[in-house]
Coordinates of C-alpha atoms and ligand atoms in Angstrom, one line a residue:
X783 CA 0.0 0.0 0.0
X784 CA 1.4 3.5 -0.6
X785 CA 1.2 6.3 2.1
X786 CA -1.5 8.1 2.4
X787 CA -1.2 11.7 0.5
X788 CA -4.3 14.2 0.8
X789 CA -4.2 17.8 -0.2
X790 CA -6.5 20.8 -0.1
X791 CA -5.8 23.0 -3.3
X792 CA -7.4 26.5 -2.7
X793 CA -7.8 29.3 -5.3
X794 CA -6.4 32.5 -3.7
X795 CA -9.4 34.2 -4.8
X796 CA -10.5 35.6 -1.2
X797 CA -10.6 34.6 2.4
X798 CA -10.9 31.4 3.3
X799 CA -15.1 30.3 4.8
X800 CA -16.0 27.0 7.0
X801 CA -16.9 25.4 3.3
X802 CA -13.1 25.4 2.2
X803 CA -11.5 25.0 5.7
X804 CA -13.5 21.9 6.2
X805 CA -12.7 20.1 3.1
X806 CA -8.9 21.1 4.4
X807 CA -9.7 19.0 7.9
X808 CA -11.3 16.1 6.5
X809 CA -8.0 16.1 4.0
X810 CA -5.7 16.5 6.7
X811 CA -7.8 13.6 9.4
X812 CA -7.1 11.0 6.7
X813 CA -3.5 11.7 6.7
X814 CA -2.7 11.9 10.1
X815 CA -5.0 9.1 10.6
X816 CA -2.6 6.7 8.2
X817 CA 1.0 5.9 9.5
X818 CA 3.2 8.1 7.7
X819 CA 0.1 10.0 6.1
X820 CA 1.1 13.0 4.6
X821 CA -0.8 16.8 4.1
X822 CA 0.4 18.7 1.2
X823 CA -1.3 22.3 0.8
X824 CA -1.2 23.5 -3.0
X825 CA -2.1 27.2 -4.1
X826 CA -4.1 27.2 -7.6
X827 CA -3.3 30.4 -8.8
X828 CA -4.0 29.4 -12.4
X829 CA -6.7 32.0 -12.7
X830 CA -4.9 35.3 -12.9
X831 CA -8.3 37.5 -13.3
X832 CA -9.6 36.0 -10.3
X833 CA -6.5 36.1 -7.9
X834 CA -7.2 38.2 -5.0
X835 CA -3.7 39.6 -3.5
X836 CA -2.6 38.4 -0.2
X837 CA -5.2 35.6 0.0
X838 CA -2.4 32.6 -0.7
X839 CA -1.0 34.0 3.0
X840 CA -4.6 34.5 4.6
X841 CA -5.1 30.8 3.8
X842 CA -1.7 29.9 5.2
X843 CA -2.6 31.7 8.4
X844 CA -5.7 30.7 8.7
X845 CA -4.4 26.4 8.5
X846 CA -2.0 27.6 10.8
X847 CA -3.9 29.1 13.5
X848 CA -6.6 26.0 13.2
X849 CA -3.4 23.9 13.7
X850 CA -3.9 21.9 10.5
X851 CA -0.7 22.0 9.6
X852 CA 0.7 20.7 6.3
X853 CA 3.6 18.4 5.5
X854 CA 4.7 19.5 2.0
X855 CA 3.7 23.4 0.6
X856 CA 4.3 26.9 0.6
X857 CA 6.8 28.6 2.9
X858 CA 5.0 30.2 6.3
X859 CA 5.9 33.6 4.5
X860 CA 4.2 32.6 1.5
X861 CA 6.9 33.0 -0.8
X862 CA 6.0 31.3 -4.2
X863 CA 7.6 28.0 -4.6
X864 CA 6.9 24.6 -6.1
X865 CA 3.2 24.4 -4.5
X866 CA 2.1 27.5 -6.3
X867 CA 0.7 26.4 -9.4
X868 CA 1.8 29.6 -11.1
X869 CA 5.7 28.0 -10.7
X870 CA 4.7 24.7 -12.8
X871 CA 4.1 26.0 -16.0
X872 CA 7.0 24.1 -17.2
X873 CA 5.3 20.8 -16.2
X874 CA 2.4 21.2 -17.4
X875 CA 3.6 22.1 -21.1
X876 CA 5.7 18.7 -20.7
X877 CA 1.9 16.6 -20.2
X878 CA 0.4 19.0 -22.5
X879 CA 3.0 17.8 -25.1
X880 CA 2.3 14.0 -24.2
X881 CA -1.2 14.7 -24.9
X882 CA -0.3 16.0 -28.0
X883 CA 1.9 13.3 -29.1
X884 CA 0.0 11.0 -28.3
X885 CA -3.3 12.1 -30.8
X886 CA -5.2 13.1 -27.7
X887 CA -4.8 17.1 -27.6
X888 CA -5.5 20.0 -30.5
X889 CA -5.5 23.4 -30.9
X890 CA -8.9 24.8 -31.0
X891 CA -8.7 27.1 -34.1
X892 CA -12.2 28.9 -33.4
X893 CA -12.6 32.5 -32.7
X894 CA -15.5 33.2 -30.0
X895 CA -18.0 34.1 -32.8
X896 CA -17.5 30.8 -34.4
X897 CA -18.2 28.9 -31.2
X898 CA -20.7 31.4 -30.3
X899 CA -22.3 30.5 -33.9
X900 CA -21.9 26.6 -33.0
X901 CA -23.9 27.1 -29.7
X902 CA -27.2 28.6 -31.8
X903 CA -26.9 25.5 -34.1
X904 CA -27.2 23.4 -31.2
X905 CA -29.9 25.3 -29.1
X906 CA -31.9 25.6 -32.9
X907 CA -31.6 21.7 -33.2
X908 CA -32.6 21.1 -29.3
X909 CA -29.0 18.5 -28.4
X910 CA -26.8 19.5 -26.4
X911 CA -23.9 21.3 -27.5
X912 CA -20.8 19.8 -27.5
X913 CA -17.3 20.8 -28.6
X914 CA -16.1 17.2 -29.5
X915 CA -19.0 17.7 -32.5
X916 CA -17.2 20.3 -33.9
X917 CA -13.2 19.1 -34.1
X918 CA -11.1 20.4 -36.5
X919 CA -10.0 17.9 -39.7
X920 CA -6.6 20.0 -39.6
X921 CA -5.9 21.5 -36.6
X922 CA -3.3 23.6 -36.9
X923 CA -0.2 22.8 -34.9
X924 CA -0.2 24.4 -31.4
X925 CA 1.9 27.5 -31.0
X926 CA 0.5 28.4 -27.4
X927 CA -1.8 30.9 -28.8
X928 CA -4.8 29.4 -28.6
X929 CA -6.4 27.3 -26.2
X930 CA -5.2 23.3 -26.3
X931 CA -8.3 21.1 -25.8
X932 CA -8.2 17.3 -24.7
X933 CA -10.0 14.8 -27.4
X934 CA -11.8 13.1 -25.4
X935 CA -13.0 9.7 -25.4
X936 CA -16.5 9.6 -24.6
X937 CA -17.9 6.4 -22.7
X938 CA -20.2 5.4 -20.1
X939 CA -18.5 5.2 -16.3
X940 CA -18.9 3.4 -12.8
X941 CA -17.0 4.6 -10.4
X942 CA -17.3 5.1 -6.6
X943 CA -16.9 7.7 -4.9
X944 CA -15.8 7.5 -1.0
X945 CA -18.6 9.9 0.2
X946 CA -21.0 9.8 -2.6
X947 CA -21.0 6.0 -2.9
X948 CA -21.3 4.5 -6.8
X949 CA -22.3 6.8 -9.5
X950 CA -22.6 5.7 -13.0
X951 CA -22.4 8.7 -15.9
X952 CA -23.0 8.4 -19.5
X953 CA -20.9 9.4 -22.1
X954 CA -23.0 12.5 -23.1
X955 CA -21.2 14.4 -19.5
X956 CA -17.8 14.0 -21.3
X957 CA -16.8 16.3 -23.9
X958 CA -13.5 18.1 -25.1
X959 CA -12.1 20.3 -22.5
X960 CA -9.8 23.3 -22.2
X961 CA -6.6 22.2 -21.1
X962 CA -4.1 24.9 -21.5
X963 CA -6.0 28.3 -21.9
X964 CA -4.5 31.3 -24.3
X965 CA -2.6 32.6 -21.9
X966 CA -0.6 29.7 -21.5
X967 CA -2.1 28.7 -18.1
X968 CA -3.6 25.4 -17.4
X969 CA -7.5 25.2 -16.5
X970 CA -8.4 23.7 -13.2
X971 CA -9.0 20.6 -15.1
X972 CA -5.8 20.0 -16.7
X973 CA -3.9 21.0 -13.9
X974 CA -4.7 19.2 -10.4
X975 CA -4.7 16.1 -12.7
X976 CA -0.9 16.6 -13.1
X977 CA -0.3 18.0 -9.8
X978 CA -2.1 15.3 -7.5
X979 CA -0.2 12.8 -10.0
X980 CA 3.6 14.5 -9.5
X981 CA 2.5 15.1 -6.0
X982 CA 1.2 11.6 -5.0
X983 CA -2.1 12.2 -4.2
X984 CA -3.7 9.0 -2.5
X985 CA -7.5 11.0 -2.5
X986 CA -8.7 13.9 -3.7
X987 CA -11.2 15.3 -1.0
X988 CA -12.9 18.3 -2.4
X989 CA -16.4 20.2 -3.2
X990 CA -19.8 19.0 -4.8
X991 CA -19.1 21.5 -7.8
X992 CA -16.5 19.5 -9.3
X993 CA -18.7 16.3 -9.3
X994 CA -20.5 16.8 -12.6
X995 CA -16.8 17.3 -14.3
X996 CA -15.3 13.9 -12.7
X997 CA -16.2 11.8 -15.9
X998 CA -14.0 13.7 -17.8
X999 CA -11.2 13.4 -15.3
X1000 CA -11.7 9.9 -15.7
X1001 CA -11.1 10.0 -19.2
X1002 CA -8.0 11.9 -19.4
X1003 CA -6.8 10.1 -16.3
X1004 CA -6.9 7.2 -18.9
X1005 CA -5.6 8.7 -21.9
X1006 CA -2.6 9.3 -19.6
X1007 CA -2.7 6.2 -18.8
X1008 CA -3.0 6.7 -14.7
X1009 CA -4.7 5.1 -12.1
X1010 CA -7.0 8.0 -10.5
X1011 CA -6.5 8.4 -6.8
X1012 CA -9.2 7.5 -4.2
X1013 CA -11.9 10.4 -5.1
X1014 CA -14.3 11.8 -2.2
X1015 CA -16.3 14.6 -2.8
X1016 CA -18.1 16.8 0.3
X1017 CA -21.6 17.6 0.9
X1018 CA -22.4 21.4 0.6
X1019 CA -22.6 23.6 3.6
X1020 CA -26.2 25.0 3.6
X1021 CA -27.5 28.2 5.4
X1022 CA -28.7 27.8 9.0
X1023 CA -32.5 27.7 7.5
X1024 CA -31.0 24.4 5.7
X1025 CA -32.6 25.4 2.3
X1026 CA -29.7 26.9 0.0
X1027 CA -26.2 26.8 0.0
X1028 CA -24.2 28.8 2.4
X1029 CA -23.9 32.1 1.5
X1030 CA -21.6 34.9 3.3
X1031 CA -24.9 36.5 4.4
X1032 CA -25.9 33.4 6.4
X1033 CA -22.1 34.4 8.5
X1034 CA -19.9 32.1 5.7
X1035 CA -17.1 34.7 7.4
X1036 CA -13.6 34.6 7.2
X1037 CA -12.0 31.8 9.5
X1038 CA -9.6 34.7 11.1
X1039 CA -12.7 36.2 12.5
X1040 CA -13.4 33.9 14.7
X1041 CA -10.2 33.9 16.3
X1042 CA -10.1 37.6 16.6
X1043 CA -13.6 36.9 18.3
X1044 CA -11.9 34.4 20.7
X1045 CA -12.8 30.9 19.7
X1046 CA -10.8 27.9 20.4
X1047 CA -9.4 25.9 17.3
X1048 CA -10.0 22.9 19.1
X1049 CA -13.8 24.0 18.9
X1050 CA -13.7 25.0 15.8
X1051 CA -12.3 22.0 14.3
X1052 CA -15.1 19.9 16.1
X1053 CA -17.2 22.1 14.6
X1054 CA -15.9 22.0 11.1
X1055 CA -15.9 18.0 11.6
X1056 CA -19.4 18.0 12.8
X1057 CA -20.4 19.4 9.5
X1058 CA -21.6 16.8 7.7
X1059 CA -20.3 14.2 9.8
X1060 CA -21.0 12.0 13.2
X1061 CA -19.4 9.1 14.4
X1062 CA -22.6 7.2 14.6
X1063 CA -23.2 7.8 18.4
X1064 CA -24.6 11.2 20.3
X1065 CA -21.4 12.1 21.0
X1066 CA -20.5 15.9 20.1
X1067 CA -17.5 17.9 22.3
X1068 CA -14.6 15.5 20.3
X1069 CA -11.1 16.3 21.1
X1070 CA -8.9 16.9 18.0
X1071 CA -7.6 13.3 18.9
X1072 CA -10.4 11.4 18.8
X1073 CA -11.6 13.1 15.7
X1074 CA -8.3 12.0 13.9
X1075 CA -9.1 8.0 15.6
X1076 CA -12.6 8.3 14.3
X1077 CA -13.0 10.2 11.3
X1078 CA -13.8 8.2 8.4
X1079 CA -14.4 9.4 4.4
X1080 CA -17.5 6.8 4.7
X1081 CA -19.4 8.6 7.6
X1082 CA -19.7 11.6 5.8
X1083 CA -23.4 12.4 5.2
X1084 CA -24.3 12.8 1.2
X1085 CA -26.7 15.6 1.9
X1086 CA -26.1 19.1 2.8
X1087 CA -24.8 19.9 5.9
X1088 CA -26.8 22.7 8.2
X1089 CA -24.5 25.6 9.2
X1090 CA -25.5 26.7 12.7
X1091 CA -23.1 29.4 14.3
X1092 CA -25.4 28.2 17.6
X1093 CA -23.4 25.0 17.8
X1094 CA -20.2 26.3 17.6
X1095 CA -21.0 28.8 20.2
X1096 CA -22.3 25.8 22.1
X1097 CA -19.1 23.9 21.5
X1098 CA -16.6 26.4 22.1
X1099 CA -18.2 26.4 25.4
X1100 CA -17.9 23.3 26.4
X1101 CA -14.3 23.1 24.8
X1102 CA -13.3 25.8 27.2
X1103 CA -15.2 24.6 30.3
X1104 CA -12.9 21.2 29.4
X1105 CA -10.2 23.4 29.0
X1106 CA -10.5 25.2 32.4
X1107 CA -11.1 22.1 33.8
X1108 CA -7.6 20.4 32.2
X1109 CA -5.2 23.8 32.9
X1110 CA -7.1 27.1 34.3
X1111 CA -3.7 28.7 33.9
X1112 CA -3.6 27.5 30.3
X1113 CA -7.4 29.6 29.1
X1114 CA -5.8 32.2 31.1
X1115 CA -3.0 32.9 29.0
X1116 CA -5.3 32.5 26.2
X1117 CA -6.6 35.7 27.5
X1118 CA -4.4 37.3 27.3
X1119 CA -1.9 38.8 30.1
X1120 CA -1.1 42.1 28.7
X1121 CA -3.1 45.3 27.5
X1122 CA -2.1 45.1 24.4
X1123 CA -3.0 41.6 23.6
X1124 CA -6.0 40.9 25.7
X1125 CA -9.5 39.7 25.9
X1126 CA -9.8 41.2 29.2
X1127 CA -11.6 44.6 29.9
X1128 CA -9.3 47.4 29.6
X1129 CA -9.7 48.5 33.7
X1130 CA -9.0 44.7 34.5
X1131 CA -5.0 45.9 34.2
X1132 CA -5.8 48.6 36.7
X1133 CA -4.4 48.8 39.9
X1134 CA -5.3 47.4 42.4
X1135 CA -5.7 44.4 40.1
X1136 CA -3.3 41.3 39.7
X1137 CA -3.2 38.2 38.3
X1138 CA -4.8 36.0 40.8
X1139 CA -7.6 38.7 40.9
X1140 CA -8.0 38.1 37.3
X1141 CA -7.6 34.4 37.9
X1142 CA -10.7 34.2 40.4
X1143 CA -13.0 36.5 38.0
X1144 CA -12.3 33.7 35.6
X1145 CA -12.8 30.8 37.9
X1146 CA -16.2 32.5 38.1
X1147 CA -17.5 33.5 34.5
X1148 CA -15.6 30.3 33.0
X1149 CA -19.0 28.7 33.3
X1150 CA -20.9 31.0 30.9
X1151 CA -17.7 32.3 28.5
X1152 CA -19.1 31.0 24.6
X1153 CA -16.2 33.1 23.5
X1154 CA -13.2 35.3 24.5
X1155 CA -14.5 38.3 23.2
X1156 CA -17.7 38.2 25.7
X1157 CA -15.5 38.3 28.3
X1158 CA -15.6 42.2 29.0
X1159 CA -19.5 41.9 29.3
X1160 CA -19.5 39.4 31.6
X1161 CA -16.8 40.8 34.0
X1162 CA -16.5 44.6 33.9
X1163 CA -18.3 45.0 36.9
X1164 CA -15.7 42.6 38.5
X1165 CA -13.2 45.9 37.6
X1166 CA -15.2 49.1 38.1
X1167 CA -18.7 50.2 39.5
X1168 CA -21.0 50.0 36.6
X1169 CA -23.2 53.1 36.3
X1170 CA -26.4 52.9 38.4
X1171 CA -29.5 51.6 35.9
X1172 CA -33.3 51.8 36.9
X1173 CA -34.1 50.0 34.6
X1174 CA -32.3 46.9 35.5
X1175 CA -35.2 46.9 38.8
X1176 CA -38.2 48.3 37.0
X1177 CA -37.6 45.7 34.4
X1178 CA -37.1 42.8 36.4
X1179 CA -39.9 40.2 37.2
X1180 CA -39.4 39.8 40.3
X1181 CA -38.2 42.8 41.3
X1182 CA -40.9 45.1 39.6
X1183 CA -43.9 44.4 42.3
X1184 CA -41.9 46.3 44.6
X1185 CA -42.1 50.4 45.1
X1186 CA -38.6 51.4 45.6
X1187 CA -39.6 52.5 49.1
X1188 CA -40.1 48.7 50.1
X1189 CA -36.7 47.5 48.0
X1190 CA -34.9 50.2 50.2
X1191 CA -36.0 48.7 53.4
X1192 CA -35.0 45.2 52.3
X1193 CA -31.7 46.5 50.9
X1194 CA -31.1 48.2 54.1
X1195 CA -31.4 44.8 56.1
X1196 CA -29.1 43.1 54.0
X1197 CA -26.9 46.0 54.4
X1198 CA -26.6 45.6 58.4
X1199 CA -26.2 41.9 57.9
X1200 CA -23.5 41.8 55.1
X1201 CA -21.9 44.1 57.1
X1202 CA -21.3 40.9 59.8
X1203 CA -19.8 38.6 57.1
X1204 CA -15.6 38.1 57.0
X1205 CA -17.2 37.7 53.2
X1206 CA -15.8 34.3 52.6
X1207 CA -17.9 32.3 49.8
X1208 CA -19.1 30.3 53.1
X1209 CA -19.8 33.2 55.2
X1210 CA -21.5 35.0 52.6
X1211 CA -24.0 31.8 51.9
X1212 CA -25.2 31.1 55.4
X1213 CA -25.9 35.4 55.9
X1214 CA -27.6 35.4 52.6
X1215 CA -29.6 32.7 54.1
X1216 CA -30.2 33.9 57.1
X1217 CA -31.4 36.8 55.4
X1218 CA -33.8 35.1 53.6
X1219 CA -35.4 33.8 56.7
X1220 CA -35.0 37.4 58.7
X1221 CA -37.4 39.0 55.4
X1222 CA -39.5 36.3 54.9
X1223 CA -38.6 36.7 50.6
X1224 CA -38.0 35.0 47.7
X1225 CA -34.5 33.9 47.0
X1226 CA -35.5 35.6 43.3
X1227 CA -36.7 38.7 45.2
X1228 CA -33.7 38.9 47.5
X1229 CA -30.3 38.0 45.7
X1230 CA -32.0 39.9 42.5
X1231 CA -32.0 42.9 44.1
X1232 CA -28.4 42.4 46.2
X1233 CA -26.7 41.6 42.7
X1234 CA -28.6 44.1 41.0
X1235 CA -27.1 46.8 43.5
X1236 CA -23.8 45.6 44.0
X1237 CA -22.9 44.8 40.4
X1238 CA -25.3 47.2 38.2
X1239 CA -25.1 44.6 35.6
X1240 CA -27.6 42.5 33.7
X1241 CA -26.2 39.2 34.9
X1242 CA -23.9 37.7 36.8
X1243 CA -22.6 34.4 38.7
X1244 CA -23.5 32.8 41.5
X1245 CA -24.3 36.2 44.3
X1246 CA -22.1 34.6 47.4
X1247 CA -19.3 33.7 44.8
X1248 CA -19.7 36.9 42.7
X1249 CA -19.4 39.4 46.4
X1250 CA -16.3 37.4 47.7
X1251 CA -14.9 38.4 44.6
X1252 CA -15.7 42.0 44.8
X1253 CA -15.1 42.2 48.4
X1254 CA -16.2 43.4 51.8
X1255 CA -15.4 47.1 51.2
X1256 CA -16.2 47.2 47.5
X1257 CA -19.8 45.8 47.8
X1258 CA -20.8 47.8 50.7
X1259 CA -19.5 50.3 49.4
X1260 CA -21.6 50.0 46.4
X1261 CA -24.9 49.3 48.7
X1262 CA -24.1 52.4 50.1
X1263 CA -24.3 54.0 46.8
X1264 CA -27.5 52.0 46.0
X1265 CA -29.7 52.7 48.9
X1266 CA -28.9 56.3 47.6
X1267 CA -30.5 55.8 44.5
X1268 CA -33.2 54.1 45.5
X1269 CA -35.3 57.4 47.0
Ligands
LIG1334 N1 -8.8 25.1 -6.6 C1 -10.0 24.4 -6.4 C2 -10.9 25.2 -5.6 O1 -10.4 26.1 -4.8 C3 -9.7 23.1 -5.7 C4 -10.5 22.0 -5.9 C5 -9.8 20.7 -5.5 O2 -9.6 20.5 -4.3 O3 -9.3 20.0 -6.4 O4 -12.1 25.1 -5.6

């Protein structure tokens, strides 16, 4: 058996969506999952027009920062080298010039009226049009002026395909294709034929739009006379409504965005491998580990796959809960230590703030963090006295039935006996629940309206917890302020 070779061979034509970065995982699971399995990342910047600058290094970033890292392909700089397409000219003139020696390649003498003129002829007689009806007796001998088309070989197919399972095509799908364009660049077609041959390639794992070209692949794999790797094409990604493809409306964003929002690329790879695929049991937080033990090319679903920004939002947030759980220290670097490279609020670097400070905040809002970015909502009032906000009592439910005259009173008595605590996390429970039996309320009614007036914000974790954190001073100091308001 040969070693396993996979690739993903993007177009630097933008930035780089779930759609392409998954077909890159899946790639890159097979190979690590094979002894000696190699990933080989190949830039196919064949299409000049469509070439968007700086893309061939947002993709390399954006493997990179996912930690799907390749084996064989471009420097980390992106300097162009043998895995840019653009730098294999050479090589594909050599197969081109096989082709042609061999009888199966010709220069396609027609101007674009004259094909344009074919088409109508076709559409008046209702078939199909074809180039292979309209071959040139003489074609004139190529020069690399005009475009070099394969002469195909039309015939009936049965192939399988590892995802899509066996597909049989007609010879009508196969016709003669572009191989080397005017402008002396291969097409897609030509190209990734030779490159996954010189590079190896054990499977080709790539997108639903190239399925309805495959037949010709076939055929030109055979008039080179190569066996064609292991082929496995992907299910689309479809919108979150699970109707239509995935579109960047539906949040198709650029994979750097989420990390500059703060999301694990252990999550995110879960995600990605969730998308379209299970391993036939409920499970759904997978380490990258077991993804690379379970994954397998014959699991993946044949239908679309439902994009659903919920679940990764749900899944970062358990890989980070697993994460705290594994190395606290370690999500806290994640963080960020510094000002200048930080999730944390901007007053969290403050004095009288230090790292364990920080460190205990965490230990606290750990529990609901979806991702890092979230994190100055859910602990600026951790780090300075939030504005006092009405609105936050005459909107609550609970808290709404009361005049303000009435929440004074009970604020009051929780003032006299917080003020007894040593405001340990212990101490702070049994008072609060002593309280609760001195005022005859509601746990609802009571810690609402303590949080609401030591915090001022809109949530926040568990009240006994939340005011050991703040501290003795600090939270009376903001009942204090509190009761004021309350007139
Ligand atoms: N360059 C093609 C694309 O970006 C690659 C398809 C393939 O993986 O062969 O869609």
């Amino acid at each position: 058996m040969k070693p396993v070779r996979t690739r993903f061979a993007p177009s630097p034509t933008g930035y780089l969506h779930v759609g392409g970065i998954r077909t890159a995982l899946f790639a890159w699971l097979v190979a690590k999952q094979s002894p000696g399995g190699k990933f080989i990342l190949r830039i196919e910047d064949t299409d000049q027009a469509r070439e968007v600058q700086g893309s061939a290094q947002h993709i390399i970033d954006s493997l990179s920062w996912l930690g799907i890292e390749y084996d064989e392909g471009p420097p980390k700089d992106g300097t162009r080298n043998d895995f840019y397409q653009s730098q294999r000219l050479e090589i594909y003139q050599t197969w081109a010039h096989k082709l042609i020696d061999a009888g199966r390649a010709y220069a396609d003498p027609y101007t674009a009226e004259e094909v344009q003129a074919f088409r109508e002829q076709a559409q008046k007689e209702k078939r199909p049009f074809l180039y292979r009806n309209h071959r040139p007796e003489n074609p004139p001998v190529w020069d690399g002026t005009t475009p070099l088309r394969f002469k195909s070989d039309p015939k009936a197919y049965s192939r399988h395909d590892a995802v899509m399972g066996d597909l049989s095509t007609s010879p009508e799908s196969i016709d003669d294709f572009i191989l080397v364009k005017s402008d002396g660049y291969p097409t897609y077609n030509f190209a990734h034929i030779v490159d996954d041959v010189d590079m190896e390639i054990t499977h080709v794992i790539r997108g639903q739009e190239f399925l309805s070209s495959v037949p010709n692949y076939l055929n030109l794999y055979e008039a080179l006379d190569i066996t064609p790797p292991i082929l496995a094409t992907m299910p689309h990604i479809l919108g979150p409504d699970g109707n239509k493809k995935l579109s960047k409306r539906d949040g198709a964003k650029d994979i750097l965005d989420y990390r500059k929002e703060g999301y694990l690329p252990e999550a995110m790879r879960n995600f990605l491998a969730s998308l379209g695929w299970n391993d036939g049991t409920e499970q759904e937080v997978f380490s990258t580990k077991e993804l690379i033990e379970k994954f397998s090319l014959d699991r993946v679903q044949r239908s679309g796959a439902r994009f659903d920004e919920r679940r990764l939002l749900w899944l970062n947030g358990a890989h980070i809960r697993n994460l705290y759980e594994d190395d606290p220290n370690q999500l806290y670097r994640l963080l960020g230590e510094s000002p200048d490279a930080t999730f944390w609020p901007e007053e969290a670097f403050a004095a009288p703030y230090g790292a364990t400070y920080r460190k205990r905040v965490l230990g606290l809002v750990q529990e609901r963090l979806k991702f890092f970015a979230e994190l100055p909502d859910l602990t600026n009032f951790f780090f300075r006295d939030l504005p006092v906000d009405m609105s936050l009592i005459d909107n609550n439910k609970q808290l709404k039935k009361f005049s303000h005259a009435e929440l004074k009173t009970l604020l009051e008595q929780a003032k006299t006996t917080l003020e007894t605590s040593d405001f340990s996390s212990d101490d702070l429970t049994n008072k609060l629940n002593e309280l609760l039996e001195q005022t005859g309320q509601k746990p609802g009614v009571l810690f609402s309206l303590i949080r609401v007036a030591t915090t001022w914000a809109a949530a926040s974790p568990g009240l006994a917890d939340t005011l050991a954190v703040i501290g003795k001073d600090r939270s009376l100091e903001r009942l204090n302020r509190s009761l004021k308001a309350l007139l």
